[in-house]
Coordinates of N, CA, C and O in Angstrom, one line a residue:
X1 N 77.3 124.7 166.8 CA 77.3 123.3 166.3 C 77.4 123.1 164.8 O 77.7 122.1 164.3
X2 N 77.1 124.2 164.0 CA 77.1 124.1 162.6 C 78.3 124.7 161.9 O 78.4 124.8 160.7
X3 N 79.3 125.2 162.7 CA 80.5 125.8 162.2 C 81.6 125.4 163.1 O 81.5 125.2 164.3
X4 N 82.8 125.3 162.5 CA 84.0 125.0 163.3 C 85.3 125.6 162.6 O 85.3 125.8 161.4
X5 N 86.3 125.8 163.4 CA 87.6 126.2 162.9 C 88.4 125.0 162.6 O 88.5 124.1 163.4
X6 N 89.1 125.0 161.5 CA 90.0 123.9 161.2 C 91.4 124.5 161.1 O 91.7 125.4 160.3
X7 N 92.3 124.1 161.9 CA 93.7 124.6 162.0 C 94.6 123.4 161.6 O 94.5 122.3 162.2
X8 N 95.5 123.6 160.7 CA 96.4 122.5 160.2 C 97.7 123.0 159.8 O 98.0 124.2 159.7
X9 N 98.6 122.0 159.6 CA 99.9 122.3 159.1 C 100.3 121.2 158.1 O 100.3 120.0 158.4
X10 N 100.5 121.6 156.8 CA 100.9 120.7 155.8 C 102.4 120.7 155.8 O 103.1 121.7 156.0
X11 N 103.0 119.5 155.5 CA 104.4 119.3 155.5 C 104.8 118.5 154.3 O 104.3 117.4 154.1
X12 N 105.8 118.9 153.6 CA 106.4 118.1 152.5 C 107.9 118.0 152.8 O 108.6 119.0 153.0
X13 N 108.5 116.8 153.0 CA 109.9 116.7 153.5 C 110.9 117.1 152.5 O 111.9 117.8 152.8
X14 N 110.7 116.9 151.2 CA 111.7 117.4 150.2 C 111.0 117.3 148.8 O 110.1 116.5 148.6
X15 N 111.5 118.1 147.9 CA 110.9 118.1 146.6 C 111.9 118.6 145.5 O 112.7 119.5 145.8
X16 N 111.8 118.1 144.4 CA 112.6 118.6 143.2 C 111.6 118.7 142.1 O 110.9 117.8 141.8
X17 N 111.6 119.9 141.5 CA 110.6 120.2 140.4 C 111.4 120.6 139.2 O 112.6 121.0 139.3
X18 N 110.8 120.5 138.0 CA 111.5 120.9 136.8 C 111.5 122.4 136.7 O 112.3 122.9 135.9
X19 N 110.6 123.1 137.4 CA 110.6 124.6 137.3 C 111.7 125.3 138.1 O 111.9 126.4 138.0
X20 N 112.3 124.5 139.0 CA 113.4 125.1 139.8 C 114.7 124.2 139.7 O 114.6 123.0 139.7
X21 N 115.8 124.9 139.6 CA 117.0 124.1 139.5 C 117.5 123.8 140.9 O 118.0 122.7 141.2
X22 N 117.1 124.6 141.9 CA 117.5 124.4 143.3 C 116.6 123.4 144.0 O 115.3 123.5 143.8
X23 N 117.1 122.5 144.7 CA 116.4 121.5 145.4 C 115.7 122.1 146.7 O 116.3 122.9 147.4
X24 N 114.4 121.8 146.9 CA 113.6 122.2 148.0 C 113.8 121.2 149.1 O 113.6 120.0 149.0
X25 N 114.3 121.7 150.3 CA 114.6 120.8 151.4 C 113.3 120.4 152.1 O 113.1 119.2 152.4
X26 N 112.4 121.3 152.3 CA 111.1 121.1 152.9 C 110.1 122.2 152.7 O 110.6 123.3 152.4
X27 N 108.8 122.0 152.8 CA 107.8 123.0 152.8 C 106.8 122.8 153.9 O 106.3 121.7 154.1
X28 N 106.6 123.8 154.7 CA 105.6 123.8 155.8 C 104.5 124.8 155.5 O 104.9 126.0 155.1
X29 N 103.3 124.4 155.6 CA 102.2 125.3 155.2 C 101.1 125.4 156.3 O 100.3 124.5 156.4
X30 N 101.3 126.4 157.2 CA 100.2 126.6 158.2 C 99.0 127.1 157.5 O 99.0 127.8 156.5
X31 N 97.8 126.6 158.1 CA 96.5 127.0 157.4 C 95.4 127.1 158.5 O 95.5 126.4 159.5
X32 N 94.4 127.9 158.2 CA 93.3 128.0 159.0 C 92.0 128.2 158.2 O 92.1 128.9 157.2
X33 N 91.0 127.5 158.5 CA 89.7 127.6 157.8 C 88.5 127.7 158.7 O 88.6 127.2 159.8
X34 N 87.5 128.4 158.3 CA 86.2 128.5 159.0 C 85.3 127.7 158.1 O 85.0 128.0 157.0
X35 N 84.7 126.6 158.7 CA 83.9 125.7 157.9 C 82.5 125.6 158.5 O 82.3 125.7 159.7
X36 N 81.5 125.5 157.6 CA 80.1 125.3 157.9 C 79.7 123.9 157.6 O 80.2 123.4 156.5
X37 N 78.9 123.3 158.4 CA 78.5 121.9 158.1 C 77.0 121.7 158.1 O 76.3 122.4 158.8
X38 N 76.5 120.8 157.3 CA 75.1 120.4 157.3 C 75.1 118.9 157.0 O 75.4 118.4 155.9
X39 N 74.8 118.1 158.0 CA 74.8 116.6 157.9 C 76.2 116.2 157.5 O 77.1 116.5 158.2
X40 N 76.3 115.5 156.4 CA 77.7 115.0 156.1 C 78.5 116.0 155.2 O 79.7 115.8 155.0
X41 N 77.8 117.1 154.8 CA 78.5 118.0 153.9 C 79.1 119.2 154.7 O 78.6 119.6 155.7
X42 N 80.2 119.7 154.2 CA 80.8 120.9 154.8 C 81.5 121.8 153.7 O 81.8 121.3 152.6
X43 N 81.7 123.0 154.0 CA 82.3 123.9 153.1 C 82.7 125.2 153.8 O 82.2 125.5 154.9
X44 N 83.7 125.9 153.3 CA 84.1 127.1 153.9 C 85.3 127.7 153.2 O 85.7 127.3 152.1
X45 N 85.9 128.7 153.9 CA 87.0 129.5 153.4 C 88.2 129.5 154.4 O 88.0 129.5 155.6
X46 N 89.4 129.4 153.8 CA 90.6 129.4 154.6 C 91.7 130.3 154.0 O 91.6 130.8 152.9
X47 N 92.7 130.4 154.8 CA 93.9 131.1 154.4 C 95.1 130.3 154.7 O 95.2 129.6 155.8
X48 N 96.1 130.3 153.8 CA 97.3 129.5 154.0 C 98.5 130.3 153.5 O 98.4 131.1 152.6
X49 N 99.7 129.9 154.0 CA 101.0 130.5 153.5 C 102.1 129.4 153.8 O 102.1 128.8 154.8
X50 N 103.0 129.3 152.8 CA 104.0 128.3 152.9 C 105.4 128.8 153.2 O 105.7 129.9 152.7
X51 N 106.1 128.1 154.0 CA 107.6 128.4 154.3 C 108.4 127.4 153.5 O 108.3 126.2 153.8
X52 N 109.1 127.9 152.5 CA 109.9 127.0 151.6 C 111.3 127.0 152.1 O 111.9 128.1 152.1
X53 N 111.8 125.9 152.5 CA 113.2 125.8 153.1 C 114.1 125.2 152.0 O 113.9 124.1 151.5
X54 N 115.1 126.0 151.6 CA 116.1 125.6 150.7 C 117.3 126.5 150.9 O 117.4 127.2 151.9
X55 N 118.2 126.6 149.9 CA 119.4 127.4 150.1 C 119.0 128.9 150.5 O 119.6 129.4 151.4
X56 N 118.1 129.5 149.9 CA 117.5 130.8 150.3 C 116.1 130.6 150.6 O 115.2 130.7 149.8
X57 N 115.8 130.3 151.9 CA 114.4 130.1 152.4 C 113.6 131.3 152.3 O 114.1 132.4 152.4
X58 N 112.2 131.1 152.2 CA 111.4 132.3 152.1 C 109.9 131.8 152.4 O 109.6 130.7 152.3
X59 N 109.1 132.8 152.8 CA 107.6 132.6 152.9 C 107.0 133.0 151.6 O 107.3 134.0 151.0
X60 N 106.0 132.2 151.2 CA 105.2 132.6 150.0 C 104.2 133.6 150.3 O 104.0 133.9 151.5
X61 N 103.5 134.1 149.3 CA 102.4 135.0 149.6 C 101.2 134.2 150.2 O 101.2 133.0 150.0
X62 N 100.3 134.9 150.8 CA 99.1 134.2 151.3 C 98.2 133.7 150.1 O 98.2 134.4 149.1
X63 N 97.6 132.6 150.3 CA 96.7 132.1 149.3 C 95.3 131.7 150.0 O 95.3 131.2 151.1
X64 N 94.2 132.1 149.4 CA 92.9 131.8 149.9 C 92.5 130.4 149.4 O 93.0 130.0 148.3
X65 N 91.7 129.7 150.1 CA 91.3 128.4 149.7 C 89.8 128.2 150.1 O 89.4 128.3 151.2
X66 N 89.0 127.9 149.0 CA 87.6 127.4 149.3 C 87.7 125.9 149.4 O 88.4 125.2 148.6
X67 N 86.9 125.4 150.3 CA 86.9 123.9 150.6 C 85.5 123.4 150.6 O 84.6 124.0 151.3
X68 N 85.2 122.4 149.9 CA 83.9 121.7 149.9 C 84.1 120.2 150.0 O 84.9 119.7 149.3
X69 N 83.3 119.6 150.8 CA 83.5 118.1 150.9 C 82.4 117.4 151.7 O 81.3 118.0 152.0
X70 N 82.7 116.2 152.0 CA 81.7 115.4 152.8 C 82.5 114.5 153.7 O 83.7 114.1 153.4
X71 N 82.0 114.3 154.9 CA 82.7 113.4 155.9 C 81.7 112.3 156.2 O 80.5 112.4 156.3
X72 N 82.3 111.1 156.3 CA 81.6 109.9 156.6 C 82.1 109.3 157.9 O 83.2 108.9 158.0
X73 N 81.2 109.2 158.9 CA 81.6 108.7 160.2 C 81.9 107.2 160.0 O 81.1 106.4 159.5
X74 N 83.1 106.8 160.5 CA 83.4 105.3 160.5 C 83.2 104.7 161.9 O 83.0 103.5 162.0
X75 N 83.3 105.5 162.9 CA 83.0 105.1 164.3 C 82.8 106.4 165.1 O 82.7 107.5 164.5
X76 N 82.7 106.3 166.4 CA 82.5 107.5 167.2 C 83.7 108.4 167.2 O 83.5 109.6 167.4
X77 N 84.9 107.9 166.9 CA 86.1 108.7 167.0 C 86.7 109.0 165.6 O 87.4 110.0 165.4
X78 N 86.4 108.2 164.6 CA 87.0 108.3 163.3 C 86.0 108.8 162.2 O 84.9 108.3 162.1
X79 N 86.5 109.7 161.3 CA 85.7 110.1 160.1 C 86.6 110.0 158.9 O 87.8 110.3 159.0
X80 N 86.0 109.7 157.8 CA 86.7 109.7 156.5 C 86.2 111.0 155.8 O 85.0 111.2 155.7
X81 N 87.1 111.8 155.2 CA 86.7 113.0 154.6 C 87.2 113.0 153.1 O 88.3 112.7 152.9
X82 N 86.3 113.4 152.2 CA 86.6 113.6 150.8 C 86.3 115.1 150.5 O 85.2 115.6 150.8
X83 N 87.3 115.8 149.8 CA 87.0 117.2 149.6 C 87.7 117.7 148.3 O 88.6 117.1 147.8
X84 N 87.2 118.8 147.9 CA 87.7 119.6 146.7 C 88.2 120.9 147.3 O 87.5 121.5 148.1
X85 N 89.4 121.4 146.9 CA 89.9 122.6 147.3 C 90.2 123.5 146.1 O 90.8 123.1 145.2
X86 N 89.8 124.7 146.2 CA 90.0 125.7 145.2 C 90.9 126.8 145.7 O 90.5 127.5 146.6
X87 N 92.0 127.0 145.1 CA 93.0 127.9 145.5 C 92.9 129.2 144.6 O 92.8 129.1 143.4
X88 N 93.0 130.4 145.3 CA 93.1 131.6 144.5 C 93.9 132.6 145.4 O 93.9 132.6 146.6
X89 N 94.6 133.5 144.7 CA 95.4 134.5 145.4 C 94.8 135.8 145.8 O 95.1 136.3 146.8
X90 N 93.8 136.3 145.0 CA 93.2 137.5 145.3 C 91.7 137.4 145.1 O 91.2 136.7 144.2
X91 N 90.9 138.2 145.8 CA 89.4 138.2 145.7 C 89.0 138.5 144.3 O 88.0 138.0 143.9
X92 N 89.7 139.3 143.6 CA 89.3 139.6 142.2 C 89.4 138.4 141.3 O 88.8 138.4 140.2
X93 N 90.2 137.4 141.7 CA 90.4 136.2 140.9 C 89.3 135.1 141.1 O 89.3 134.2 140.4
X94 N 88.5 135.3 142.1 CA 87.6 134.2 142.5 C 86.6 133.9 141.3 O 86.2 132.7 141.2
X95 N 86.2 134.9 140.6 CA 85.3 134.7 139.5 C 85.9 134.0 138.2 O 85.2 133.5 137.4
X96 N 87.2 134.1 138.2 CA 88.0 133.5 137.0 C 88.3 132.1 137.3 O 89.4 131.7 137.5
X97 N 87.2 131.2 137.5 CA 87.4 129.9 137.9 C 88.3 129.1 136.9 O 88.0 129.1 135.7
X98 N 89.3 128.4 137.4 CA 90.2 127.6 136.6 C 90.3 126.2 137.2 O 90.7 126.1 138.4
X99 N 89.9 125.2 136.5 CA 90.0 123.9 137.1 C 91.4 123.4 137.4 O 91.6 122.5 138.2
X100 N 92.4 124.1 136.9 CA 93.8 123.7 137.2 C 94.1 124.1 138.7 O 95.0 123.6 139.2
X101 N 93.3 125.0 139.3 CA 93.5 125.4 140.6 C 92.7 124.5 141.6 O 92.7 124.8 142.8
X102 N 92.0 123.5 141.2 CA 91.2 122.6 142.0 C 92.0 121.4 142.4 O 92.6 120.7 141.5
X103 N 92.1 121.1 143.7 CA 92.8 119.9 144.2 C 91.8 119.0 144.9 O 90.9 119.5 145.5
X104 N 92.0 117.7 144.8 CA 91.2 116.8 145.5 C 91.9 116.2 146.7 O 93.2 116.0 146.6
X105 N 91.2 115.9 147.8 CA 91.9 115.3 148.9 C 91.1 114.3 149.7 O 89.8 114.3 149.5
X106 N 91.7 113.5 150.5 CA 91.1 112.6 151.3 C 91.8 112.6 152.6 O 93.1 112.7 152.7
X107 N 91.1 112.5 153.7 CA 91.8 112.5 155.1 C 91.0 111.6 156.0 O 89.8 111.4 155.8
X108 N 91.7 111.1 157.0 CA 91.1 110.4 158.1 C 91.3 111.2 159.4 O 92.4 111.6 159.7
X109 N 90.2 111.5 160.1 CA 90.2 112.3 161.2 C 89.9 111.5 162.5 O 89.1 110.6 162.5
X110 N 90.6 111.9 163.6 CA 90.3 111.3 164.9 C 89.9 112.4 165.9 O 90.6 113.4 166.0
X111 N 88.7 112.2 166.5 CA 88.3 113.2 167.5 C 88.6 112.6 168.9 O 88.4 111.5 169.2
X112 N 89.0 113.5 169.8 CA 89.3 113.2 171.1 C 88.8 114.2 172.1 O 88.4 115.3 171.7

């Protein structure tokens, strides 16, 4: 009851960045996390990898993600979640904390 697996798929339909001349058609990012919870707070560790679709499509390297947040029940079926995500590529990098690697997120969850 105090831990759960979170499995997800991030999707971006198209993107153009200044760092690449080539247009990205889409990006799909499967991810899995093991999260621990205590009342409204949760945190854990996950692994993700992106498939970048463009003229020459490819899989990116795996990226680790620490996740910390809080969820607020809105009803019996819906929760609002606010979280911070810290991305790092290798375990040796985890101590070199860089705020540029922190992302903030908000989600609405439905339990069935």
